[in-house]
Short mmCIF file of C-alpha atoms and ligand atoms in Angstrom, two decimals:
data_model
loop_
_atom_site.label_atom_id
_atom_site.label_comp_id
_atom_site.label_asym_id
_atom_site.label_seq_id
_atom_site.Cartn_x
_atom_site.Cartn_y
_atom_site.Cartn_z
CA MET A 1 19.39 21.07 -10.98
CA HIS A 2 16.61 20.34 -8.48
CA PRO A 3 16.42 16.83 -7.01
CA ILE A 4 13.65 14.55 -8.29
CA THR A 5 12.39 12.32 -5.49
CA VAL A 6 10.60 9.02 -5.94
CA THR A 7 7.39 10.60 -4.74
CA SER A 8 6.05 13.87 -3.40
CA PRO A 9 2.97 14.29 -1.23
CA LEU A 10 -0.32 15.53 -2.63
CA LEU A 11 -1.08 18.52 -0.39
CA PRO A 12 -4.18 20.72 -0.09
CA GLU A 13 -4.06 24.47 -0.60
CA LEU A 14 -2.91 25.94 2.69
CA GLU A 15 -5.65 28.59 2.72
CA LYS A 16 -8.40 25.96 2.49
CA LEU A 17 -6.78 23.89 5.20
CA ARG A 18 -6.41 26.98 7.38
CA GLU A 19 -10.18 27.56 7.20
CA MET A 20 -10.88 24.01 8.34
CA MET A 21 -8.29 24.24 11.08
CA GLN A 22 -9.94 27.43 12.31
CA ASP A 23 -13.21 25.53 12.49
CA ILE A 24 -11.56 22.68 14.43
CA TRP A 25 -9.97 25.20 16.80
CA ASP A 26 -13.31 26.97 17.30
CA LYS A 27 -15.14 23.72 18.06
CA LYS A 28 -12.29 22.49 20.25
CA TRP A 29 -12.97 18.91 19.20
CA VAL A 30 -9.66 17.73 17.82
CA THR A 31 -9.71 13.93 17.80
CA ASN A 32 -11.69 10.85 18.93
CA LEU A 33 -14.00 10.45 15.96
CA GLY A 34 -14.96 14.08 15.36
CA GLU A 35 -17.06 15.65 12.64
CA TYR A 36 -14.38 15.71 9.92
CA HIS A 37 -13.41 12.15 10.77
CA GLU A 38 -16.98 10.98 10.24
CA GLN A 39 -17.28 12.97 7.01
CA LEU A 40 -14.05 11.55 5.61
CA GLU A 41 -15.01 7.99 6.53
CA ALA A 42 -18.34 8.31 4.70
CA ARG A 43 -16.88 10.09 1.67
CA LEU A 44 -14.06 7.61 1.28
CA ALA A 45 -16.47 4.66 1.35
CA GLN A 46 -18.50 6.38 -1.34
CA TYR A 47 -15.49 7.31 -3.48
CA LEU A 48 -13.97 3.84 -3.25
CA GLY A 49 -17.31 2.11 -3.86
CA VAL A 50 -17.23 0.04 -0.67
CA LYS A 51 -19.89 -0.45 1.98
CA TYR A 52 -17.90 -0.74 5.20
CA LEU A 53 -14.80 1.35 5.86
CA SER A 54 -13.13 2.34 9.13
CA LEU A 55 -10.57 5.14 9.16
CA TYR A 56 -7.33 4.45 10.99
CA THR A 57 -4.25 6.36 12.06
CA ASN A 58 -1.86 4.71 9.55
CA GLY A 59 -1.61 1.63 7.34
CA THR A 60 0.17 -0.63 9.85
CA ILE A 61 -2.31 -0.66 12.77
CA PRO A 62 -5.08 -1.84 10.38
CA LEU A 63 -2.99 -4.90 9.45
CA ILE A 64 -2.41 -5.70 13.13
CA SER A 65 -6.08 -5.08 13.95
CA ALA A 66 -7.38 -7.12 11.00
CA LEU A 67 -5.75 -10.28 12.36
CA GLN A 68 -7.22 -9.50 15.80
CA ALA A 69 -10.67 -8.85 14.37
CA LEU A 70 -10.64 -12.21 12.57
CA ASP A 71 -9.64 -13.92 15.86
CA ILE A 72 -6.38 -15.27 14.46
CA ARG A 73 -4.47 -15.76 17.71
CA GLU A 74 -2.05 -18.58 16.90
CA GLY A 75 -0.45 -20.42 14.01
CA GLU A 76 0.92 -19.41 10.63
CA VAL A 77 0.03 -16.74 8.11
CA ILE A 78 1.19 -17.14 4.52
CA THR A 79 2.52 -13.89 3.11
CA THR A 80 4.81 -12.28 0.55
CA PRO A 81 8.47 -11.39 1.05
CA PHE A 82 8.18 -8.76 -1.71
CA SER A 83 6.58 -5.89 0.21
CA PHE A 84 7.23 -3.15 2.73
CA VAL A 85 8.31 -4.67 6.05
CA ALA A 86 5.08 -3.58 7.80
CA THR A 87 3.24 -6.47 6.15
CA SER A 88 5.19 -9.12 8.07
CA HIS A 89 5.56 -7.00 11.21
CA ALA A 90 1.76 -7.11 11.61
CA ILE A 91 1.87 -10.91 11.71
CA TRP A 92 4.77 -10.86 14.20
CA TRP A 93 3.05 -8.35 16.49
CA ASN A 94 0.15 -10.78 16.80
CA GLY A 95 2.48 -13.56 17.96
CA LEU A 96 1.91 -15.43 14.69
CA THR A 97 4.49 -16.94 12.35
CA PRO A 98 4.86 -15.47 8.87
CA VAL A 99 5.38 -18.11 6.20
CA PHE A 100 6.85 -16.68 3.02
CA ALA A 101 5.69 -17.97 -0.35
CA ASP A 102 7.22 -17.03 -3.67
CA VAL A 103 5.81 -14.43 -6.05
CA ARG A 104 5.06 -14.27 -9.76
CA GLU A 105 7.69 -12.71 -11.97
CA SER A 106 5.02 -11.01 -14.08
CA ASP A 107 3.82 -8.60 -11.37
CA GLY A 108 5.54 -9.41 -8.06
CA ASN A 109 2.30 -10.62 -6.43
CA LEU A 110 2.03 -13.90 -4.50
CA ASP A 111 1.87 -16.98 -6.72
CA PRO A 112 -1.32 -18.91 -5.82
CA GLU A 113 0.37 -22.26 -6.49
CA ARG A 114 3.11 -21.40 -4.02
CA ILE A 115 0.51 -20.30 -1.46
CA GLU A 116 -1.19 -23.67 -1.65
CA ALA A 117 2.13 -25.51 -1.39
CA ALA A 118 2.92 -23.59 1.83
CA ILE A 119 -0.26 -24.61 3.67
CA THR A 120 0.23 -26.73 6.81
CA PRO A 121 -2.17 -27.80 9.58
CA ARG A 122 -1.09 -24.61 11.44
CA THR A 123 -2.03 -22.20 8.64
CA ARG A 124 -4.79 -19.77 9.64
CA ALA A 125 -4.73 -17.02 7.05
CA ILE A 126 -3.25 -15.62 3.85
CA LEU A 127 -1.93 -12.05 3.79
CA PRO A 128 -1.13 -11.05 0.20
CA VAL A 129 -0.22 -7.55 -1.02
CA HIS A 130 -1.50 -5.94 -4.22
CA VAL A 131 2.01 -4.75 -4.84
CA TYR A 132 2.33 -1.43 -6.76
CA GLY A 133 -1.50 -1.46 -6.87
CA ASN A 134 -1.64 -4.36 -9.35
CA PRO A 135 -4.36 -6.84 -8.36
CA CYS A 136 -3.42 -10.25 -6.98
CA ASP A 137 -5.13 -13.27 -8.49
CA THR A 138 -8.02 -12.86 -6.06
CA GLU A 139 -10.07 -15.59 -7.69
CA ALA A 140 -7.41 -18.27 -7.23
CA ILE A 141 -6.55 -17.05 -3.71
CA GLY A 142 -10.25 -17.03 -2.75
CA ALA A 143 -10.64 -20.61 -4.00
CA ILE A 144 -7.60 -21.79 -2.01
CA ALA A 145 -8.90 -20.06 1.13
CA LEU A 146 -12.31 -21.64 0.75
CA LYS A 147 -10.88 -25.11 0.15
CA HIS A 148 -8.63 -24.95 3.25
CA GLY A 149 -10.86 -22.86 5.55
CA LEU A 150 -8.48 -19.87 5.70
CA LYS A 151 -9.08 -16.15 6.13
CA VAL A 152 -7.73 -13.69 3.57
CA ILE A 153 -6.51 -10.20 4.46
CA TYR A 154 -5.31 -8.10 1.54
CA ASP A 155 -2.68 -5.50 2.28
CA ALA A 156 -4.04 -2.95 -0.18
CA ALA A 157 -1.72 -0.14 0.95
CA HIS A 158 -0.89 0.55 -2.72
CA ALA A 159 -4.33 -0.13 -4.17
CA PHE A 160 -6.32 3.03 -3.39
CA GLY A 161 -9.15 3.35 -5.92
CA VAL A 162 -8.17 0.31 -8.01
CA ARG A 163 -11.16 -1.37 -9.64
CA VAL A 164 -11.46 -4.62 -11.55
CA ASN A 165 -14.29 -4.78 -14.09
CA GLY A 166 -15.87 -1.82 -12.33
CA LYS A 167 -15.77 -3.39 -8.84
CA SER A 168 -13.53 -2.14 -6.05
CA LEU A 169 -10.55 -4.42 -5.51
CA LEU A 170 -10.90 -3.61 -1.80
CA GLU A 171 -13.98 -5.81 -1.48
CA GLU A 172 -11.96 -8.98 -2.13
CA GLY A 173 -11.12 -11.31 0.76
CA ASP A 174 -12.34 -10.93 4.34
CA ILE A 175 -10.60 -7.62 4.96
CA SER A 176 -8.48 -5.12 3.00
CA THR A 177 -6.23 -2.50 4.55
CA LEU A 178 -5.13 0.85 3.13
CA SER A 179 -2.31 3.28 3.86
CA PHE A 180 -2.79 7.02 3.53
CA HIS A 181 0.85 7.84 4.23
CA ALA A 182 2.27 11.02 2.66
CA THR A 183 3.97 8.93 -0.05
CA LYS A 184 0.72 7.33 -1.24
CA VAL A 185 -1.65 8.22 -4.12
CA PHE A 186 -4.16 9.56 -1.57
CA ASN A 187 -2.81 10.74 1.76
CA THR A 188 -3.78 12.22 5.12
CA LEU A 189 -0.08 12.83 6.03
CA GLU A 190 -0.21 9.65 8.13
CA GLY A 191 -3.35 7.58 7.94
CA GLY A 192 -5.05 4.43 6.78
CA ALA A 193 -8.27 2.46 6.70
CA ILE A 194 -9.81 -0.99 6.84
CA VAL A 195 -12.44 -2.20 4.41
CA CYS A 196 -14.57 -5.17 5.48
CA ASN A 197 -17.73 -6.86 4.31
CA SER A 198 -20.28 -6.66 7.13
CA ALA A 199 -21.70 -4.11 9.53
CA GLU A 200 -20.86 -6.46 12.39
CA MET A 201 -17.17 -6.60 11.39
CA LYS A 202 -17.02 -2.84 10.98
CA ARG A 203 -18.43 -2.42 14.49
CA LYS A 204 -15.73 -4.74 15.82
CA LEU A 205 -13.00 -2.83 13.97
CA ASP A 206 -14.36 0.48 15.24
CA TYR A 207 -14.14 -0.80 18.81
CA LEU A 208 -10.65 -2.17 18.22
CA ARG A 209 -9.30 1.17 17.01
CA ASN A 210 -10.63 2.85 20.18
CA PHE A 211 -9.06 0.63 22.88
CA GLY A 212 -11.94 -1.85 22.59
CA PHE A 213 -14.49 0.56 24.12
CA GLU A 214 -18.08 -0.24 23.19
CA ASP A 215 -19.36 2.47 25.51
CA GLU A 216 -18.03 4.41 28.48
CA VAL A 217 -18.02 1.36 30.74
CA THR A 218 -17.60 -1.63 28.41
CA VAL A 219 -14.42 -2.91 26.77
CA VAL A 220 -15.14 -5.75 24.35
CA GLY A 221 -11.58 -6.74 23.51
CA PRO A 222 -7.90 -5.83 23.64
CA GLY A 223 -8.16 -2.77 21.43
CA ILE A 224 -5.51 -0.29 20.44
CA ASN A 225 -5.30 3.43 19.74
CA GLY A 226 -5.79 3.49 15.98
CA LYS A 227 -7.76 6.73 15.68
CA MET A 228 -7.28 9.53 13.17
CA ASP A 229 -7.44 13.13 14.41
CA GLU A 230 -9.47 16.00 12.97
CA VAL A 231 -6.57 17.84 11.32
CA ARG A 232 -5.55 14.83 9.28
CA ALA A 233 -9.20 14.10 8.45
CA ALA A 234 -9.42 17.69 7.11
CA VAL A 235 -6.34 17.10 4.95
CA GLY A 236 -8.03 13.94 3.69
CA LEU A 237 -11.27 15.72 2.81
CA LEU A 238 -9.38 18.31 0.79
CA ASN A 239 -7.12 15.75 -0.89
CA LEU A 240 -10.09 13.64 -1.87
CA GLN A 241 -11.27 16.57 -3.99
CA GLN A 242 -8.06 16.52 -6.01
CA VAL A 243 -7.13 12.85 -6.09
CA ASP A 244 -8.72 12.15 -9.49
CA ARG A 245 -6.58 14.88 -11.02
CA ALA A 246 -3.51 13.48 -9.28
CA ILE A 247 -4.19 9.98 -10.64
CA ALA A 248 -4.68 11.39 -14.15
CA ALA A 249 -1.32 13.20 -13.88
CA ARG A 250 0.35 9.97 -12.70
CA LYS A 251 -1.21 8.12 -15.63
CA SER A 252 0.30 10.49 -18.15
CA VAL A 253 3.74 10.10 -16.51
CA ALA A 254 3.35 6.31 -16.70
CA GLU A 255 2.41 6.53 -20.37
CA ARG A 256 5.47 8.63 -21.17
CA TYR A 257 7.76 6.28 -19.28
CA ARG A 258 6.31 3.23 -21.01
CA LYS A 259 6.46 4.73 -24.48
CA ALA A 260 10.14 5.57 -24.05
CA LEU A 261 11.25 2.40 -22.24
CA ARG A 262 9.13 -0.33 -23.80
CA GLY A 263 11.26 -2.37 -26.15
CA ILE A 264 14.67 -1.38 -24.73
CA PRO A 265 16.51 -4.71 -24.40
CA GLY A 266 16.98 -5.65 -20.76
CA LEU A 267 14.30 -3.31 -19.39
CA ARG A 268 10.87 -4.60 -18.44
CA VAL A 269 7.95 -2.32 -17.56
CA LEU A 270 4.48 -3.34 -16.33
CA GLU A 271 1.58 -2.64 -18.66
CA ASP A 272 -2.02 -1.76 -17.77
CA LEU A 273 -4.24 -4.82 -17.46
CA PRO A 274 -7.51 -5.23 -19.34
CA GLY A 275 -10.56 -4.44 -17.17
CA VAL A 276 -8.44 -2.83 -14.44
CA GLN A 277 -8.74 0.81 -13.41
CA HIS A 278 -5.18 1.46 -12.25
CA ASN A 279 -3.98 4.15 -9.83
CA TYR A 280 -0.33 4.45 -11.04
CA ALA A 281 0.95 4.29 -7.47
CA TYR A 282 4.47 3.21 -8.47
CA PHE A 283 6.44 2.77 -11.67
CA PRO A 284 8.77 -0.22 -11.30
CA VAL A 285 11.32 -1.07 -13.99
CA PHE A 286 13.00 -4.48 -13.93
CA ILE A 287 16.60 -4.36 -15.16
CA ASP A 288 18.24 -7.48 -16.54
CA GLU A 289 21.95 -6.71 -16.20
CA LYS A 290 23.11 -9.19 -18.85
CA THR A 291 20.93 -7.78 -21.60
CA TYR A 292 20.84 -4.12 -20.54
CA GLY A 293 24.57 -3.91 -19.89
CA ARG A 294 24.32 -2.19 -16.50
CA SER A 295 23.11 -3.60 -13.19
CA ARG A 296 20.15 -2.19 -11.32
CA ASP A 297 22.50 -0.86 -8.64
CA GLU A 298 24.70 0.86 -11.20
CA VAL A 299 21.65 2.56 -12.69
CA TYR A 300 20.37 3.48 -9.21
CA ALA A 301 23.73 5.07 -8.30
CA ALA A 302 24.11 6.85 -11.65
CA MET A 303 20.61 8.31 -11.28
CA LYS A 304 21.40 9.50 -7.78
CA ALA A 305 24.49 11.28 -9.12
CA GLN A 306 22.13 13.14 -11.50
CA GLY A 307 19.82 14.13 -8.62
CA VAL A 308 17.17 11.54 -9.61
CA PHE A 309 16.16 9.51 -6.57
CA GLY A 310 14.59 6.22 -7.62
CA ARG A 311 13.96 3.62 -4.92
CA ARG A 312 14.53 -0.13 -4.83
CA TYR A 313 11.05 -1.08 -3.62
CA PHE A 314 11.22 -3.86 -2.44
CA TYR A 315 14.88 -4.66 -1.82
CA PRO A 316 16.02 -6.21 0.45
CA LEU A 317 13.19 -8.72 0.71
CA ILE A 318 11.35 -8.81 4.04
CA SER A 319 12.57 -12.39 4.43
CA SER A 320 16.16 -11.07 4.56
CA PHE A 321 15.52 -8.77 7.54
CA GLY A 322 16.59 -9.57 11.12
CA PRO A 323 13.49 -11.06 12.71
CA TYR A 324 12.56 -13.14 9.68
CA ALA A 325 15.81 -14.36 8.13
CA ALA A 326 16.00 -17.48 10.33
CA LEU A 327 12.54 -18.77 9.37
CA PRO A 328 12.65 -21.90 7.18
CA SER A 329 10.37 -20.24 4.59
CA ALA A 330 12.84 -17.33 4.31
CA SER A 331 15.48 -19.44 2.56
CA ALA A 332 16.62 -18.25 -0.84
CA GLU A 333 15.76 -21.65 -2.36
CA ASN A 334 12.14 -21.15 -1.31
CA LEU A 335 11.94 -17.71 -2.91
CA PRO A 336 13.89 -17.73 -6.20
CA VAL A 337 11.55 -15.42 -8.11
CA ALA A 338 11.29 -12.90 -5.27
CA HIS A 339 15.09 -12.78 -5.05
CA LYS A 340 15.40 -12.32 -8.80
CA ILE A 341 12.99 -9.39 -9.04
CA ALA A 342 14.27 -7.77 -5.83
CA GLU A 343 17.71 -7.63 -7.50
CA GLN A 344 16.23 -6.16 -10.69
CA VAL A 345 13.66 -3.65 -9.53
CA LEU A 346 14.00 0.11 -9.56
CA CYS A 347 10.96 2.31 -8.93
CA LEU A 348 11.20 5.49 -10.97
CA PRO A 349 9.97 8.83 -9.63
CA MET A 350 6.19 8.78 -9.85
CA HIS A 351 3.85 11.48 -8.57
CA HIS A 352 1.28 14.05 -9.60
CA ALA A 353 3.69 16.99 -9.75
CA LEU A 354 6.39 15.70 -12.11
CA SER A 355 6.94 18.11 -14.99
CA GLU A 356 7.66 17.05 -18.57
CA GLU A 357 11.29 18.11 -18.02
CA ASP A 358 11.50 15.99 -14.87
CA VAL A 359 10.19 12.95 -16.74
CA GLN A 360 12.74 13.55 -19.50
CA ARG A 361 15.54 13.81 -16.95
CA VAL A 362 14.52 10.46 -15.48
CA LEU A 363 14.33 8.88 -18.93
CA ASP A 364 17.72 10.27 -19.93
CA CYS A 365 19.24 8.29 -17.04
CA LEU A 366 17.95 5.08 -18.61
CA THR A 367 18.13 5.74 -22.32
CA LYS A 368 21.33 7.71 -22.84
N1 T4K B 1 1.94 -2.23 3.58
C1 T4K B 1 2.59 -1.83 2.48
C2 T4K B 1 2.58 -2.71 1.28
C3 T4K B 1 3.25 -0.60 2.46
O1 T4K B 1 3.91 -0.21 1.35
C4 T4K B 1 3.24 0.21 3.62
C5 T4K B 1 3.94 1.48 3.64
C6 T4K B 1 2.52 -0.25 4.75
C7 T4K B 1 1.89 -1.48 4.69
C8 T4K B 1 2.44 0.54 6.01
O2 T4K B 1 1.68 1.72 5.87
P1 T4K B 1 1.96 2.98 6.84
O3 T4K B 1 1.92 2.48 8.26
O4 T4K B 1 3.31 3.55 6.45
O5 T4K B 1 0.83 3.92 6.53
C9 T4K B 1 7.68 4.76 2.61
C10 T4K B 1 6.49 5.03 3.51
O6 T4K B 1 6.87 5.57 4.76
C11 T4K B 1 5.61 3.83 3.73
O7 T4K B 1 4.34 4.33 4.11
C12 T4K B 1 5.44 3.02 2.47
N2 T4K B 1 4.70 1.82 2.68
C13 T4K B 1 6.79 2.67 1.88
C14 T4K B 1 6.67 1.85 0.62
O8 T4K B 1 7.45 3.88 1.55
P2 T4K B 1 10.25 4.94 3.03
O9 T4K B 1 11.10 4.50 4.15
O10 T4K B 1 10.64 4.61 1.64
O11 T4K B 1 9.93 6.51 3.12
P3 T4K B 1 10.88 7.76 2.95
O12 T4K B 1 10.79 8.60 4.16
O13 T4K B 1 12.23 7.31 2.50
O14 T4K B 1 10.16 8.54 1.76
C15 T4K B 1 10.25 8.15 0.41
C16 T4K B 1 10.34 9.40 -0.46
O15 T4K B 1 9.12 10.10 -0.41
C17 T4K B 1 11.39 10.40 -0.03
O16 T4K B 1 12.61 10.10 -0.61
C18 T4K B 1 10.83 11.72 -0.53
C19 T4K B 1 9.35 11.52 -0.48
N3 T4K B 1 8.73 12.15 0.70
C20 T4K B 1 8.59 11.45 1.85
C21 T4K B 1 8.00 12.03 2.94
C22 T4K B 1 7.82 11.25 4.24
C23 T4K B 1 8.32 13.46 0.61
O17 T4K B 1 8.50 14.09 -0.47
N4 T4K B 1 7.71 14.03 1.68
C24 T4K B 1 7.52 13.38 2.83
O18 T4K B 1 6.94 13.93 3.80
O19 T4K B 1 8.79 4.35 3.35
#
């Protein structure tokens, strides 16, 4: 039986890509903000319903650059332990201290009350993640930021295309960052973007991604190489044409999973939220060993033996990893909910190309 991986990249038809590659080869302009780059940047802004978007080379450099762009050069940044490690690495790379706050059991996103409790005179910013693409409580986080004079950067790596009451989730906070990695709903193989809320900030971010160059002879700041090349921009342009279909296919997988798993004692699935246009980026299941009768790790291993490769996103917690484990905020007592859900979570295979038989094979691992 063929293996079923947790995700599989959305890829353009090779023939169409070949035509665009021929064009790139003919023009001999292969990177540094070329024609396809500019087209993709404009089309993405339009598709996502945002005004200011800068394309980047992946989803990590935007996080690092966002802190730079907001002039956060010292102090603490409150963040979540329940994410991919890149979220905290971006804080560390800026010489800042991550301060972990606990998350909500309902969706794994930062708990606003715990954010407020973690604020000290050294706090400069809040860096939450819309984990699995489910929106954080942006209203409460915005109010806390306003009250304490803090910046908010949303790591929206999972939240491509998510809207709340018709408005793009990416317009919340001061800056949102996206990942277009191969494993994401929309991908450019490797890639990413930053969404911000003024032309002035976009200009700054555009300089930052190109070493800080304003023109041939002027460097306005300590920039980085965060540029996307023409080949990946071409992949992005082609994938953008098929992403709606891919999201629809993911939605029907999610609906089948939910229908079969909802109500099984000891299994918890996340439901769609009213007013939210979801992207079905991940399908986490939370397994309560006592009630379900098997631990998450037993299920994970049994699935693997059947060729079904779920993933424990996000276990271990970021706060358990080398550079962070010694921080006071990384203690288990500070993060009881995050620890609980990290022990319970298993992300089921979720992508546009899963067949009905594949979905059944995944379900059989949990229901039989
Ligand atoms: N913030 C958050 C919240 C994030 O989740 C991420 C990335 C970032 C920031 C940083 O964005 P980037 O700098 O990466 O753009 C994967 C991805 O590499 C990573 O992008 C992603 N989050 C993370 C959640 O998942 P791994 O270590 O699990 O990837 P890997 O290689 O084990 O792949 C997972 C599965 O995907 C494979 O088992 C099979 C499938 N796959 C993967 C690749 C690379 C394919 O079918 N084809 C492929 O080419 O991190």
